[in-house]
């Protein structure tokens, strides 16, 4: 699911690159990443420190509450990683690299995360925790790969390409209206 923040980031990066402002695109990327880390760290800490009562949201059964308490650390890591992944995916789309995001998603989840989760969930005693660990492995790989792409991006070059695409589109529109 696309979050409101991810859409704003995608739009902001795209607009800055299209306007020929690579510095603005980089500032937007850095700002949203700092906000994502701070925001999700706060949420994760709240969830973690309330892990012993968090399960009571779902049931009063002690066994379920204990299981929720046990897997809450995985949830906390997932909250942070999922936010970072969403932001990095938004940046990739904003730069115009939707295909790269799709390849990273395919590799991280379908080639690594799902097999790891299936193995740990069905062939070890981890069960539900194993499935969740598989998802975390996938999202961590996705964050690593997309962060490398994001931080190695030449925003000057991308701004030039974006401006070129805009001029090509304007020229093709003028040709069709004549």
Tab-separated table of C-alpha atoms in Angstrom:
chain	number	residue	atom	x	y	z
A	1	UNK	CA	0.000	0.000	0.000
A	2	UNK	CA	1.242	3.455	-0.921
A	3	UNK	CA	1.413	5.834	2.017
A	4	UNK	CA	0.714	9.550	1.832
A	5	UNK	CA	4.329	10.339	2.731
A	6	UNK	CA	5.635	8.078	-0.052
A	7	UNK	CA	3.437	9.860	-2.599
A	8	UNK	CA	4.638	13.245	-1.396
A	9	UNK	CA	8.242	12.104	-1.673
A	10	UNK	CA	7.701	10.679	-5.148
A	11	UNK	CA	6.096	13.934	-6.278
A	12	UNK	CA	8.698	16.132	-4.619
A	13	UNK	CA	11.682	14.284	-6.083
A	14	UNK	CA	10.067	14.149	-9.535
A	15	UNK	CA	9.181	17.851	-9.459
A	16	UNK	CA	12.633	18.903	-8.300
A	17	UNK	CA	14.354	16.841	-10.976
A	18	UNK	CA	11.926	18.075	-13.643
A	19	UNK	CA	12.592	21.657	-12.566
A	20	UNK	CA	16.315	21.062	-12.985
A	21	UNK	CA	16.969	21.301	-9.247
A	22	UNK	CA	19.068	18.273	-8.263
A	23	UNK	CA	20.022	19.868	-4.941
A	24	UNK	CA	16.331	20.165	-4.019
A	25	UNK	CA	15.807	16.501	-4.892
A	26	UNK	CA	18.713	15.464	-2.671
A	27	UNK	CA	17.450	17.654	0.193
A	28	UNK	CA	13.993	16.078	-0.136
A	29	UNK	CA	15.524	12.589	-0.044
A	30	UNK	CA	17.624	13.347	3.020
A	31	UNK	CA	14.762	15.062	4.851
A	32	UNK	CA	12.284	12.249	4.318
A	33	UNK	CA	14.814	9.595	5.334
A	34	UNK	CA	15.593	11.431	8.581
A	35	UNK	CA	11.878	11.865	9.279
A	36	UNK	CA	11.202	8.204	8.527
A	37	UNK	CA	13.909	6.984	10.902
A	38	UNK	CA	12.827	9.322	13.717
A	39	UNK	CA	9.105	8.647	13.304
A	40	UNK	CA	9.365	4.877	13.051
A	41	UNK	CA	11.906	4.681	15.878
A	42	UNK	CA	9.462	6.450	18.170
A	43	UNK	CA	6.590	4.180	17.123
A	44	UNK	CA	8.759	1.068	17.463
A	45	UNK	CA	9.920	2.078	20.935
A	46	UNK	CA	6.335	2.665	22.055
A	47	UNK	CA	5.272	-0.730	20.725
A	48	UNK	CA	8.330	-2.459	22.204
A	49	UNK	CA	7.951	-0.939	25.670
A	50	UNK	CA	4.274	-1.902	25.686
A	51	UNK	CA	4.838	-5.409	24.290
A	52	UNK	CA	3.570	-7.106	27.465
A	53	UNK	CA	0.168	-5.441	27.135
A	54	UNK	CA	0.065	-5.145	23.331
A	55	UNK	CA	-1.402	-8.655	22.939
A	56	UNK	CA	-4.454	-7.729	25.007
A	57	UNK	CA	-5.634	-5.634	22.043
A	58	UNK	CA	-6.398	-8.936	20.319
A	59	UNK	CA	-7.442	-11.299	23.087
A	60	UNK	CA	-7.403	-12.092	26.799
A	61	UNK	CA	-5.893	-15.548	26.264
A	62	UNK	CA	-2.542	-15.714	28.025
A	63	UNK	CA	-0.956	-17.968	25.377
A	64	UNK	CA	-1.738	-15.508	22.562
A	65	UNK	CA	-0.633	-12.519	24.634
A	66	UNK	CA	2.672	-14.262	25.412
A	67	UNK	CA	3.193	-15.087	21.725
A	68	UNK	CA	2.516	-11.475	20.716
A	69	UNK	CA	5.021	-10.368	23.375
A	70	UNK	CA	7.564	-12.797	21.945
A	71	UNK	CA	7.228	-11.620	18.312
A	72	UNK	CA	6.881	-7.889	19.044
A	73	UNK	CA	10.635	-7.247	18.519
A	74	UNK	CA	10.211	-8.568	14.967
A	75	UNK	CA	7.281	-6.201	14.507
A	76	UNK	CA	9.382	-3.276	15.729
A	77	UNK	CA	12.175	-3.984	13.255
A	78	UNK	CA	9.570	-4.471	10.534
A	79	UNK	CA	7.999	-1.071	11.261
A	80	UNK	CA	11.328	0.672	10.673
A	81	UNK	CA	12.421	-1.387	7.668
A	82	UNK	CA	9.051	-1.182	5.932
A	83	UNK	CA	9.032	2.593	6.222
A	84	UNK	CA	12.550	2.856	4.817
A	85	UNK	CA	11.681	0.465	2.002
A	86	UNK	CA	8.610	2.494	1.084
A	87	UNK	CA	10.618	5.700	1.004
A	88	UNK	CA	13.432	4.209	-1.052
A	89	UNK	CA	10.863	2.774	-3.489
A	90	UNK	CA	9.267	6.220	-3.761
A	91	UNK	CA	12.651	7.744	-4.517
A	92	UNK	CA	13.309	5.148	-7.232
A	93	UNK	CA	9.934	5.938	-8.823
A	94	UNK	CA	10.563	9.676	-8.488
A	95	UNK	CA	13.838	9.331	-10.355
A	96	UNK	CA	12.062	7.273	-13.029
A	97	UNK	CA	13.500	3.888	-12.136
A	98	UNK	CA	10.281	1.925	-11.620
A	99	UNK	CA	11.837	-1.055	-13.370
A	100	UNK	CA	14.755	-1.062	-10.930
A	101	UNK	CA	12.368	-1.093	-7.961
A	102	UNK	CA	10.505	-4.012	-9.520
A	103	UNK	CA	13.717	-6.004	-10.012
A	104	UNK	CA	14.848	-5.308	-6.453
A	105	UNK	CA	11.428	-6.341	-5.129
A	106	UNK	CA	11.511	-9.534	-7.176
A	107	UNK	CA	14.995	-10.463	-6.001
A	108	UNK	CA	14.545	-9.487	-2.354
A	109	UNK	CA	11.167	-11.061	-1.683
A	110	UNK	CA	10.572	-13.780	-4.269
A	111	UNK	CA	14.103	-15.134	-4.564
A	112	UNK	CA	15.215	-14.679	-0.936
A	113	UNK	CA	12.541	-13.575	1.570
A	114	UNK	CA	9.769	-16.022	0.697
A	115	UNK	CA	12.069	-19.084	0.465
A	116	UNK	CA	13.736	-18.161	3.777
A	117	UNK	CA	10.345	-17.597	5.422
A	118	UNK	CA	8.923	-20.839	4.035
A	119	UNK	CA	11.937	-22.809	5.202
A	120	UNK	CA	12.010	-21.275	8.691
A	121	UNK	CA	8.232	-21.366	9.064
A	122	UNK	CA	7.566	-24.904	7.845
A	123	UNK	CA	10.812	-26.826	8.329
A	124	UNK	CA	11.970	-25.497	11.688
A	125	UNK	CA	10.293	-24.990	15.022
A	126	UNK	CA	10.083	-21.210	14.448
A	127	UNK	CA	6.720	-21.423	12.627
A	128	UNK	CA	5.129	-17.931	12.643
A	129	UNK	CA	8.369	-16.302	13.729
A	130	UNK	CA	10.140	-17.988	10.835
A	131	UNK	CA	7.641	-16.618	8.342
A	132	UNK	CA	8.100	-13.143	9.764
A	133	UNK	CA	11.893	-13.488	9.721
A	134	UNK	CA	11.651	-14.352	6.013
A	135	UNK	CA	9.683	-11.178	5.355
A	136	UNK	CA	12.245	-9.190	7.347
A	137	UNK	CA	15.117	-10.717	5.380
A	138	UNK	CA	13.373	-9.669	2.166
A	139	UNK	CA	12.687	-6.123	3.295
A	140	UNK	CA	16.214	-5.707	4.689
A	141	UNK	CA	17.707	-6.811	1.357
A	142	UNK	CA	15.372	-4.415	-0.439
A	143	UNK	CA	16.380	-1.531	1.858
A	144	UNK	CA	20.075	-2.267	1.356
A	145	UNK	CA	19.831	-2.482	-2.434
A	146	UNK	CA	17.599	0.572	-2.829
A	147	UNK	CA	19.709	2.611	-0.391
A	148	UNK	CA	22.829	1.879	-2.442
A	149	UNK	CA	20.998	3.011	-5.568
A	150	UNK	CA	19.613	6.120	-3.823
A	151	UNK	CA	22.865	7.281	-2.299
A	152	UNK	CA	24.913	6.528	-5.429
A	153	UNK	CA	22.495	8.399	-7.704
A	154	UNK	CA	23.928	11.319	-9.632
A	155	UNK	CA	21.046	13.757	-9.150
A	156	UNK	CA	22.656	16.257	-11.545
A	157	UNK	CA	22.529	13.679	-14.322
A	158	UNK	CA	18.971	12.650	-13.415
A	159	UNK	CA	17.815	16.291	-13.481
A	160	UNK	CA	19.295	16.680	-16.958
A	161	UNK	CA	17.545	13.508	-18.136
A	162	UNK	CA	14.235	14.613	-16.602
A	163	UNK	CA	14.449	18.006	-18.313
A	164	UNK	CA	15.223	16.241	-21.598
A	165	UNK	CA	12.154	14.033	-21.238
A	166	UNK	CA	9.997	17.086	-20.542
A	167	UNK	CA	11.250	18.871	-23.670
A	168	UNK	CA	10.744	15.736	-25.788
A	169	UNK	CA	7.165	15.441	-24.506
A	170	UNK	CA	6.456	19.127	-25.197
A	171	UNK	CA	7.858	18.822	-28.719
A	172	UNK	CA	5.775	15.730	-29.474
A	173	UNK	CA	2.626	17.506	-28.220
A	174	UNK	CA	3.325	20.504	-30.445
A	175	UNK	CA	3.827	18.178	-33.439
A	176	UNK	CA	0.473	16.450	-32.861
A	177	UNK	CA	-1.466	19.727	-32.472
A	178	UNK	CA	-0.204	21.191	-35.750
